[in-house]
Amino acid sequence: MATPNLGIKEHSHGGGLPVSKLDVHGSFDPNDFPKPTGREEEWRFTPLRRLRGLHDGRNIADGVVKVEMSAPEGVTVETVGRDDERLARSFLPTDRVSALAYQSFTEAVVVTVGKDTRADEPVFIRVTGTEQGDAYGHVLVRAEQFSSATVVLEYAGTSIYADNVEFVVDDGARLDVVSLQDWDRDSVHVSHQYTKVGRDAHYRSVVITLGGDLVRLSPKVGYTGPGGNAELYGLYFTGAGQHHEHRSLVDHNVSHTRSRVDYKGALSGEDAHSVWIGDVIIGEDTKGTDSYENNRNLVLTDGARVDSVPNLEIFSGEVEGAGHASTSGRLDDIHLFYLQSRGIPADEARRLVIRGFFAEIINRIEVPELRQRITDEVEEKLAFHD
Amino acid sequence: MTTFEIRGLRADVIISEDERKEILKGVDLTINSGETHAIMGPNGSGKSTLAYAVAGHPRYEITEGEVLLDGENVLEMEVDERARAGLFLAMQYPIEVPGVSMSNFLRSAVTAVRGEAPKLRAFSKELQEAMKAMAFDSSFAARGVNEGFSGGEKKRHEILQLELLKPKVAILDETDSGLDVDALKIVSEGINRAKEANGMGVMLITHYTRILNYVKPDFVHVFAGGRVAESGGPELAETLEAEGYERFVKVGA
């Protein structure tokens, strides 16, 4: 939607380290991951100092978070201890923070959408940091066979928070997830969302990141059967001094799977920094993979920095579709011209185009009150410009 | 009574930061309210540039001349001010504006041009009727402006806007191109309704004479080499239909 931007790395087809190598070193032992120095491919965009120790094991656990849940009929929500054997069967931590978070949490939330259940109201999980310090969490959401549900994860308050979220979508099930990072301005959040999509299952994620000092969120999707479909949508509005980093990885390790990744961000203010890394792997001997990823960034002011890196690794000759696009730039003057040519004043045209940019992702959220709330918060942030 | 005058207009297309090319080389044309002027000419003669330059498109720069709407210099106005003064451009390639719904866009435009927000219920009715007249299903109102519209839908959307905004002067840039006969009729009827409703002056830019069977011109001008090369009545269109533009291409080159 935008004109090419100045000095932005927009395009990469792999860079140094192959994407497929990033995901194989999984371990539950933090010591299996060397402490990041910032030179590693997967850490080079993240200002480590601002992680406030999450990556080297601060581990005082002096933060306090409140976790509230609500669920409709047919969905069970439990708080369980570390020893619950349902936990951590769907993933291996892929970096040090993820392993540390797994080592450090005390209680986990387990959401189970029963077989064949169609939950008509969303499940809410609200994590609120009430006292700043490091804190750790774990969530497991399982949508059993042929069920369908929407899960809303909300993060707010003040915290230095690391967590792992497991989404297991069983055969024929549909799971819609909205993850809203609405932290106070001083919070730090490093999150991994590990998703396994079953046979003919459908996973749809909308990630909205507005708050925090630093948010680094890594959605990782793998498939356990053919016919799986994963749609990952994201929206971030990165203000002055904020660092928002989203690193999606879709591993088409099974034939006949589909994925769509569409992340959009707006940046405004001095030292606003957004990072989007979109990794897609199309596995050896797979057939019929259909994937596309897209990242668009709207740079509203000087002084902001965008890094946008799509990586695509194909190990199969029988791909149905694989593509990516990445653009970063200012508001498109041709859009503005069209609206103005209909009498709409310049500042209002600007507002309409910016809101339109956000609306494309916000409208994908099927929880009306959430849609409204997010729209209002975006408006509030935009009010600094208008 | 409105008079729209283009006097000695010269304009460049801006190709890049340090490359530009003169396209309009002294255009003179006067359109009074109620008159329809067909501007015909070969491809590349500058017809679209004339339309865009007058509307204030950012890729074109006017280097000389005047454009007056009832004596007011349009070129000194911002793009949106030109529209509010009563000038409308139906574009050859209408622009997609993702995420901005058609209804929201039209309400904003109508509010700006009329100077006050229309009553919600009245506007909703007006919009529904206008959409129906231009053969739009009501579901289009919620879609992004021109987003994923077919070529014909984009053209019909331009004329829908024309009817809602009721300009004094409309520049229609190849509104007929790419339309099948049914769509051409719908579009032409829309243009004729707008003419009758408010005595609009029309600059009808076209490559073909086909639309002139539906929207009757009072004057026909041949545009070549960045200026009006010849002017006449409706009979000139018939001559062009029979003889083509060869004669003018040589003049232009």
XYZ file of C-alpha atoms in Angstrom:
639
model
C 0.000 0.000 0.000
C 2.926 2.284 0.413
C 5.855 3.808 -1.306
C 9.249 2.263 -0.669
C 10.924 3.472 2.451
C 14.328 4.832 3.215
C 16.977 2.515 4.580
C 14.691 -0.282 5.571
C 15.622 -3.881 5.151
C 12.604 -5.161 3.333
C 13.608 -8.333 1.747
C 15.634 -11.349 2.571
C 15.646 -14.889 1.367
C 17.334 -16.537 4.267
C 20.268 -14.420 5.307
C 22.951 -16.264 7.229
C 21.347 -19.115 9.083
C 18.739 -21.322 7.398
C 15.318 -20.918 8.985
C 14.913 -24.658 9.314
C 17.864 -24.733 11.662
C 16.222 -22.303 14.038
C 13.567 -24.727 15.096
C 15.458 -27.960 15.624
C 17.362 -27.083 18.757
C 14.411 -27.406 21.061
C 15.008 -28.154 24.712
C 13.410 -27.746 28.120
C 16.810 -27.046 29.636
C 17.718 -23.347 29.458
C 21.381 -24.305 29.681
C 21.120 -25.929 26.263
C 20.790 -22.412 24.868
C 23.781 -20.134 25.246
C 23.033 -16.774 26.749
C 22.219 -14.449 23.830
C 24.784 -11.792 23.032
C 22.737 -9.961 20.424
C 24.844 -11.202 17.527
C 22.677 -14.270 16.913
C 20.303 -14.167 13.957
C 17.296 -14.647 16.236
C 18.349 -11.991 18.721
C 19.993 -9.378 16.562
C 16.934 -7.124 16.368
C 16.075 -7.309 20.072
C 17.586 -4.764 22.471
C 18.699 -7.317 25.087
C 19.252 -4.736 27.800
C 15.548 -3.923 27.732
C 14.610 -7.565 28.343
C 15.392 -6.725 31.994
C 17.105 -10.062 32.529
C 14.477 -12.364 31.036
C 17.060 -13.888 28.699
C 19.807 -14.555 31.220
C 17.744 -15.900 34.037
C 16.944 -13.055 36.375
C 14.579 -15.505 37.965
C 13.808 -13.695 41.180
C 10.130 -14.123 40.364
C 9.289 -10.987 42.331
C 6.560 -9.947 39.939
C 2.910 -10.502 40.700
C 0.361 -11.275 38.035
C -3.317 -11.926 38.427
C -4.827 -14.482 36.045
C -8.595 -14.418 35.519
C -10.559 -16.772 33.343
C -14.088 -17.145 32.090
C -15.536 -19.745 29.782
C -18.853 -20.688 28.237
C -20.593 -23.989 28.647
C -18.826 -26.995 27.176
C -15.405 -25.524 27.845
C -13.456 -26.394 30.988
C -10.871 -24.070 32.430
C -8.542 -25.277 35.151
C -5.581 -23.990 37.068
C -3.082 -26.795 37.431
C 0.367 -27.380 38.912
C 3.604 -27.978 37.046
C 3.178 -31.738 37.257
C 0.009 -31.901 35.196
C 0.863 -34.433 32.545
C -1.106 -32.726 29.791
C 1.381 -29.885 29.744
C 4.298 -29.510 27.366
C 3.452 -32.442 25.149
C 2.950 -30.344 22.026
C 6.195 -28.383 21.921
C 9.848 -28.009 22.764
C 11.060 -24.552 23.772
C 12.924 -23.038 20.858
C 14.981 -20.485 22.708
C 16.399 -19.657 26.074
C 13.577 -17.398 27.244
C 10.988 -20.011 26.361
C 12.930 -22.684 28.270
C 13.403 -20.359 31.233
C 9.703 -19.530 31.251
C 8.855 -23.209 31.241
C 11.261 -23.862 34.078
C 9.929 -20.993 36.150
C 6.133 -20.976 36.102
C 4.272 -22.267 39.125
C 0.722 -22.633 37.899
C -0.641 -23.218 34.418
C -4.033 -22.600 32.866
C -5.557 -25.498 30.943
C -8.506 -24.825 28.634
C -10.268 -27.793 27.093
C -12.957 -27.451 24.449
C -14.740 -30.799 24.564
C -15.179 -33.004 21.541
C -17.928 -31.757 19.190
C -18.530 -28.698 21.376
C -19.410 -25.470 19.610
C -18.666 -22.749 22.107
C -20.761 -19.738 21.172
C -19.130 -17.336 23.608
C -15.391 -16.653 23.796
C -13.107 -18.022 26.486
C -11.282 -15.165 28.222
C -7.892 -15.464 29.878
C -6.722 -12.188 31.357
C -3.198 -11.825 32.661
C -2.695 -8.600 34.613
C 0.638 -7.607 36.096
C -0.046 -5.951 39.440
C 3.483 -5.621 40.792
C 6.439 -5.158 38.553
C 9.085 -7.872 38.581
C 9.724 -11.006 36.582
C 6.864 -13.458 36.315
C 6.198 -16.568 34.250
C 3.167 -18.238 32.840
C 1.957 -21.228 30.943
C -1.295 -21.790 29.094
C -2.525 -24.868 27.269
C -5.590 -24.615 25.051
C -6.851 -27.788 23.495
C -9.720 -27.885 21.022
C -10.790 -31.494 20.811
C -12.028 -33.218 17.666
C -14.688 -31.297 15.698
C -15.056 -28.625 18.364
C -14.958 -24.907 17.700
C -14.173 -22.069 20.040
C -12.723 -18.586 20.334
C -10.094 -17.872 22.959
C -9.132 -14.344 23.947
C -5.790 -13.892 25.679
C -5.350 -10.468 27.214
C -2.215 -9.103 28.752
C -2.314 -5.883 30.721
C -0.761 -4.103 33.685
C 2.893 -3.917 34.600
C 5.245 -6.887 34.448
C 8.432 -8.466 33.142
C 6.684 -11.467 31.775
C 7.677 -14.595 29.874
C 5.287 -17.350 28.959
C 4.560 -20.261 26.680
C 1.127 -20.822 25.233
C 0.243 -24.153 23.646
C -2.625 -24.370 21.172
C -3.560 -27.878 20.171
C -6.205 -28.063 17.479
C -7.352 -31.644 17.084
C -8.648 -33.185 13.871
C -11.545 -31.303 12.327
C -11.575 -28.667 15.074
C -11.551 -24.902 14.684
C -9.806 -22.570 17.073
C -9.900 -18.785 16.873
C -7.424 -16.955 19.050
C -7.135 -13.262 19.798
C -3.995 -12.318 21.689
C -4.043 -8.734 22.906
C -0.823 -7.278 24.289
C -2.166 -4.237 26.028
C 0.509 -3.805 28.678
C 1.354 -0.668 30.579
C 4.112 1.333 28.967
C 6.854 -0.038 31.284
C 6.198 -3.751 30.750
C 8.359 -6.367 29.056
C 6.812 -9.460 27.504
C 8.449 -12.371 25.726
C 5.920 -14.909 24.586
C 5.933 -18.087 22.537
C 2.737 -19.439 21.077
C 3.178 -23.021 19.919
C 0.365 -24.319 17.753
C -0.246 -27.792 16.396
C -2.895 -27.996 13.685
C -4.529 -31.395 13.188
C -6.003 -33.080 10.171
C -8.551 -30.768 8.461
C -8.320 -28.471 11.460
C -8.453 -24.676 11.228
C -6.455 -22.320 13.405
C -6.894 -18.585 13.166
C -4.905 -16.159 15.241
C -5.200 -12.400 15.527
C -2.344 -10.849 17.466
C -2.770 -7.228 18.541
C 0.205 -5.523 20.140
C -0.260 -1.988 21.398
C 1.405 -1.685 24.780
C 4.605 -2.404 26.650
C 8.146 -1.142 26.452
C 9.246 -4.307 24.686
C 7.045 -7.095 23.362
C 8.566 -10.035 21.537
C 6.022 -12.592 20.453
C 6.794 -15.742 18.486
C 3.873 -17.687 17.058
C 5.038 -21.075 15.773
C 2.782 -23.365 13.838
C 3.250 -26.999 12.886
C 0.820 -29.542 11.465
C -0.052 -33.028 12.657
C -2.205 -34.058 9.689
C -3.038 -33.095 6.099
C -5.755 -30.536 5.368
C -4.701 -28.252 8.199
C -5.181 -24.526 7.737
C -3.484 -21.800 9.767
C -4.190 -18.097 9.405
C -2.017 -15.720 11.364
C -3.023 -12.091 11.450
C -1.304 -9.377 13.373
C -1.551 -5.704 14.090
C 0.883 -3.548 15.995
C 0.955 0.131 16.695
C 4.394 1.010 17.868
C 4.747 4.357 19.563
C 7.765 6.449 20.543
C 10.412 4.320 22.247
C 8.469 1.066 22.005
C 9.910 -2.162 20.605
C 7.398 -4.579 19.100
C 8.777 -7.759 17.599
C 6.750 -10.529 15.990
C 8.429 -13.658 14.731
C 6.124 -16.142 13.082
C 7.246 -19.544 11.931
C 5.028 -21.868 9.950
C 6.473 -25.314 9.386
C 4.641 -27.118 6.594
C 5.974 -30.450 7.709
C 2.913 -32.318 6.406
C 1.438 -32.457 2.877
C -1.645 -30.496 1.820
C -1.508 -27.833 4.448
C -2.268 -24.163 4.066
C -1.072 -21.026 5.796
C -1.636 -17.313 5.494
C 0.351 -14.774 7.455
C -0.684 -11.125 7.320
C 0.848 -8.700 9.802
C 0.344 -4.963 9.600
C 1.919 -2.300 11.706
C 2.012 1.423 12.134
C 4.861 3.300 13.736
C 4.976 6.773 15.094
C 7.395 8.701 17.183
C 11.076 8.833 17.923
C 12.712 5.397 18.287
C 9.568 3.420 17.633
C 10.936 0.093 16.421
C 8.994 -2.789 14.942
C 10.376 -6.084 13.802
C 8.578 -8.699 11.780
C 10.251 -11.960 10.909
C 8.106 -14.352 8.903
C 9.589 -17.796 8.502
C 7.924 -20.416 6.347
C 9.376 -23.874 5.849
C 7.992 -26.240 3.259
C 9.242 -29.629 4.349
C 10.979 -32.343 2.403
C 8.740 -34.786 0.549
C 5.608 -32.727 1.219
C 3.098 -32.014 -1.521
C 0.447 -29.407 -2.092
C 1.550 -26.754 0.403
C -0.209 -23.435 -0.053
C 1.340 -20.546 1.818
C 1.553 -16.791 1.588
C 2.898 -14.206 3.965
C 2.608 -10.502 3.971
C 3.862 -7.665 6.144
C 2.960 -4.030 5.694
C 4.256 -1.151 7.721
C 2.984 2.363 7.781
C 5.613 4.794 8.956
C 3.784 7.853 10.250
C 6.695 9.974 11.451
C 10.436 10.388 11.187
C 12.627 8.637 13.711
C 10.900 5.253 13.540
C 12.611 2.068 12.419
C 11.133 -0.970 10.695
C 12.746 -4.328 10.146
C 10.743 -6.700 8.007
C 12.229 -10.016 6.966
C 10.301 -12.747 5.208
C 12.162 -16.058 4.995
C 10.969 -18.875 2.840
C 12.682 -22.242 2.684
C 11.389 -24.819 0.286
C 12.598 -28.398 0.407
C 9.915 -29.799 -1.873
C 9.343 -29.510 -5.603
C 5.617 -29.990 -5.374
C 4.330 -26.794 -3.897
C 0.927 -25.383 -4.699
C 1.714 -21.849 -3.721
C 4.398 -20.016 -1.774
C 4.921 -16.316 -1.736
C 5.625 -13.312 0.354
C 5.403 -9.566 0.270
C 6.777 -6.873 2.484
C 6.389 -3.145 2.207
C 7.162 -0.280 4.506
C 6.516 3.325 3.851
C 4.625 6.499 4.322
C 0.954 7.038 3.686
C 0.280 6.623 0.007
C -0.306 10.062 -1.511
C -2.453 8.497 -4.248
C -4.918 7.208 -1.624
C -5.026 10.668 -0.104
C -5.484 12.249 -3.526
C -8.487 10.063 -4.260
C -10.248 10.950 -1.013
C -9.378 14.634 -1.325
C -10.593 14.713 -4.922
C -14.012 13.959 -3.417
C -13.856 17.007 -1.200
C -12.590 15.288 1.938
C -10.087 17.621 3.656
C -6.456 16.431 3.862
C -6.395 15.727 7.598
C -9.617 13.771 7.473
C -8.423 11.839 4.415
C -5.300 10.932 6.384
C -7.381 9.730 9.300
C -9.599 7.632 7.055
C -6.661 5.964 5.313
C -4.851 5.210 8.584
C -8.012 3.827 10.169
C -8.633 1.779 7.045
C -5.170 0.305 7.371
C -5.971 -0.892 10.890
C -9.558 -1.880 10.141
C -8.434 -4.576 7.737
C -7.029 -6.608 10.629
C -9.396 -5.429 13.379
C -12.398 -6.511 11.299
C -11.108 -10.049 11.376
C -11.821 -10.226 15.099
C -15.174 -11.849 15.592
C -15.729 -10.597 19.141
C -17.564 -7.262 18.654
C -16.809 -5.711 22.049
C -13.123 -6.486 21.602
C -13.143 -5.001 18.138
C -14.610 -1.804 19.546
C -12.127 -1.668 22.411
C -9.146 -2.145 20.145
C -10.487 0.465 17.721
C -10.855 2.902 20.625
C -7.309 2.257 21.833
C -5.916 2.725 18.346
C -7.882 5.987 18.139
C -6.398 7.089 21.421
C -2.896 6.398 20.173
C -3.652 8.130 16.880
C -4.944 11.169 18.704
C -1.304 12.102 19.304
C -1.046 12.764 15.555
C -4.298 14.305 14.530
C -24.752 29.670 -14.643
C -21.238 28.364 -14.324
C -18.252 28.951 -16.557
C -15.247 26.704 -16.461
C -12.249 28.010 -18.362
C -8.904 26.455 -19.099
C -6.469 29.043 -20.425
C -3.036 28.348 -21.868
C -2.484 25.341 -19.608
C 0.908 23.695 -19.692
C 1.807 20.782 -17.433
C 4.567 18.243 -16.824
C 4.307 14.671 -15.679
C 6.771 14.017 -12.879
C 8.556 10.788 -13.737
C 11.098 10.823 -10.928
C 12.725 13.325 -8.649
C 14.804 14.815 -11.439
C 12.946 13.668 -14.533
C 9.867 15.305 -15.903
C 8.212 15.626 -19.272
C 5.932 18.287 -20.663
C 2.604 16.770 -21.722
C 0.195 19.696 -21.917
C 1.388 22.382 -24.285
C -1.099 25.188 -24.001
C -4.676 23.998 -23.609
C -7.587 26.403 -24.100
C -11.149 25.307 -23.461
C -14.324 26.883 -22.058
C -17.273 24.894 -20.745
C -20.535 26.525 -19.651
C -23.092 24.857 -17.442
C -25.349 22.473 -19.280
C -22.802 21.937 -22.037
C -21.164 18.626 -22.824
C -17.770 18.779 -24.479
C -16.316 15.567 -25.827
C -12.533 15.486 -25.840
C -11.341 12.884 -28.277
C -7.896 11.958 -29.345
C -5.299 9.302 -29.922
C -3.626 7.449 -27.058
C -0.827 9.409 -25.499
C -2.145 12.779 -26.636
C -2.437 14.045 -23.059
C -6.193 13.708 -22.463
C -5.804 11.987 -19.108
C -3.029 14.363 -18.096
C -5.423 17.246 -18.676
C -7.957 15.602 -16.352
C -5.456 14.776 -13.618
C -3.629 18.084 -13.786
C -6.859 20.050 -13.379
C -7.864 17.873 -10.409
C -4.464 18.328 -8.746
C -2.957 14.841 -8.993
C 0.419 14.803 -7.192
C 2.290 13.290 -10.177
C 1.584 16.296 -12.396
C 2.758 19.835 -12.146
C 1.220 22.779 -13.882
C 3.862 25.099 -15.238
C 1.754 27.747 -16.917
C -1.821 28.859 -17.460
C -5.036 29.162 -15.531
C -8.067 27.099 -14.695
C -11.015 29.224 -13.637
C -14.306 28.109 -12.158
C -16.617 31.119 -12.217
C -13.553 33.321 -12.191
C -11.910 31.612 -9.192
C -8.472 30.180 -9.883
C -8.823 26.469 -9.226
C -5.053 25.964 -9.367
C -4.612 27.971 -6.197
C -6.911 25.605 -4.333
C -6.026 22.377 -2.545
C -7.340 19.191 -4.161
C -10.228 18.943 -1.699
C -11.093 22.623 -2.113
C -11.434 22.115 -5.861
C -13.965 19.357 -5.223
C -15.876 21.490 -2.737
C -15.887 24.361 -5.248
C -17.825 22.067 -7.599
C -15.255 20.242 -9.703
C -15.406 16.476 -10.087
C -13.061 14.034 -11.801
C -14.243 10.548 -12.677
C -10.975 8.695 -13.036
C -9.981 6.296 -15.752
C -8.394 4.040 -13.134
C -10.178 4.667 -9.840
C -7.983 4.051 -6.826
C -8.455 1.282 -4.283
C -8.349 2.493 -0.695
C -8.194 -0.623 1.485
C -10.131 -0.773 4.720
C -12.111 2.456 4.139
C -15.688 1.332 3.631
C -17.614 2.694 0.666
C -20.421 3.995 2.902
C -18.020 5.724 5.263
C -16.155 7.259 2.334
C -19.312 8.480 0.605
C -20.733 9.956 3.792
C -17.460 11.796 4.455
C -17.379 13.110 0.878
C -21.032 14.204 0.908
C -20.543 15.895 4.277
C -17.493 17.772 3.010
C -19.000 18.866 -0.297
C -22.407 19.865 1.086
C -20.847 21.587 4.049
C -22.888 19.730 6.639
C -23.426 16.143 7.665
C -26.578 14.724 6.093
C -29.176 13.262 8.429
C -28.314 9.631 8.917
C -31.643 8.188 7.863
C -32.061 10.485 4.887
C -28.537 9.768 3.706
C -28.983 6.049 4.103
C -32.052 6.212 1.881
C -30.313 8.455 -0.640
C -27.338 6.106 -0.771
C -29.500 3.050 -1.222
C -31.343 4.641 -4.108
C -28.172 5.881 -5.757
C -26.587 2.438 -5.417
C -29.616 0.781 -6.877
C -29.622 3.173 -9.829
C -25.999 2.264 -10.536
C -26.766 -1.461 -10.192
C -24.828 -1.988 -6.971
C -25.900 -4.642 -4.517
C -26.315 -3.060 -1.082
C -23.543 -5.322 0.280
C -21.007 -3.095 -1.506
C -21.556 -0.339 1.058
C -19.505 -2.270 3.611
C -16.649 -3.061 1.246
C -13.412 -1.133 1.002
C -13.421 1.704 -1.548
C -12.921 0.075 -4.978
C -11.214 -2.816 -3.207
C -11.445 -5.872 -5.407
C -14.035 -4.142 -7.603
C -14.116 -5.161 -11.268
C -13.242 -2.530 -13.866
C -16.930 -1.924 -14.543
C -17.787 -1.680 -10.849
C -15.103 0.941 -10.369
C -16.540 3.028 -13.214
C -20.076 2.723 -11.877
C -18.779 3.758 -8.461
C -17.325 6.932 -9.984
C -20.696 7.867 -11.478
C -22.435 6.988 -8.217
C -20.198 9.578 -6.559
C -20.976 12.044 -9.330
C -24.680 11.740 -8.596
C -24.224 12.145 -4.848
C -21.792 15.056 -5.013
C -23.649 17.065 -7.680
C -20.677 19.028 -9.047
C -20.935 22.081 -11.276
C -18.398 20.659 -13.703
C -17.479 17.015 -14.213
C -14.434 15.726 -16.016
C -15.071 12.151 -17.062
C -11.836 10.454 -18.033
C -12.565 7.483 -20.304
C -15.447 6.447 -18.105
C -16.636 4.332 -21.026
C -13.483 2.299 -21.483
C -13.731 -1.344 -20.535
C -17.517 -1.280 -20.162
C -19.875 -3.712 -21.823
C -23.043 -2.323 -23.433
C -25.220 -2.835 -20.348
C -22.746 -1.118 -18.050
C -22.272 1.665 -20.608
C -26.015 2.319 -20.565
C -26.145 2.395 -16.756
C -23.201 4.776 -16.602
C -24.573 7.022 -19.371
C -27.977 7.240 -17.715
C -26.227 8.276 -14.478
C -24.332 11.014 -16.293
C -27.501 12.253 -18.017
C -29.415 12.296 -14.709
C -26.651 14.366 -13.102
C -26.711 16.770 -16.064
C -30.454 17.254 -15.838
C -30.520 17.512 -12.055
C -28.135 20.441 -11.759
C -27.171 21.700 -15.187
C -23.715 20.279 -14.845
C -21.083 21.061 -17.436
C -19.295 17.970 -18.709
C -15.857 17.357 -20.141
C -16.199 13.886 -21.564
C -12.817 12.411 -22.416
C -13.069 9.376 -24.636
C -11.159 7.437 -27.203
C -14.263 6.030 -28.865
C -17.470 7.542 -30.230
C -19.591 4.761 -28.661
C -20.550 6.650 -25.498
C -21.581 9.688 -27.587
C -24.650 7.729 -28.694
C -25.816 7.827 -25.085
C -24.358 11.068 -23.788
C -24.911 13.643 -26.505
C -22.089 16.171 -26.887
C -22.713 19.783 -27.793
C -19.091 20.220 -28.860
C -16.370 17.852 -29.937
C -12.672 18.666 -29.606
C -9.774 16.709 -30.964
C -6.898 16.584 -28.511
C -3.472 15.964 -29.998
C 0.075 16.828 -29.085
C -0.921 18.226 -25.721
C -3.451 20.782 -26.953
C -6.849 21.131 -28.576
C -6.096 20.601 -32.257
C -9.553 21.064 -33.710
C -13.026 21.887 -32.435
C -16.464 21.395 -33.894
C -19.982 20.160 -33.317
C -21.214 16.584 -32.921
C -20.517 15.985 -36.598
C -16.773 16.078 -35.880
C -17.161 12.849 -33.906
C -18.615 11.185 -36.974
C -15.700 12.351 -39.096
C -13.290 10.941 -36.515
C -15.218 7.691 -36.420
C -14.853 7.395 -40.191
C -11.303 8.703 -40.624
C -9.561 7.897 -37.368
C -6.910 10.036 -35.704
C -4.047 9.612 -38.207
C -4.229 13.159 -39.408
C -3.772 14.421 -35.842
C -1.135 11.940 -34.758
C 1.180 13.505 -37.373
C 0.379 16.980 -36.168
C 1.010 15.934 -32.577
C 4.316 14.254 -33.332
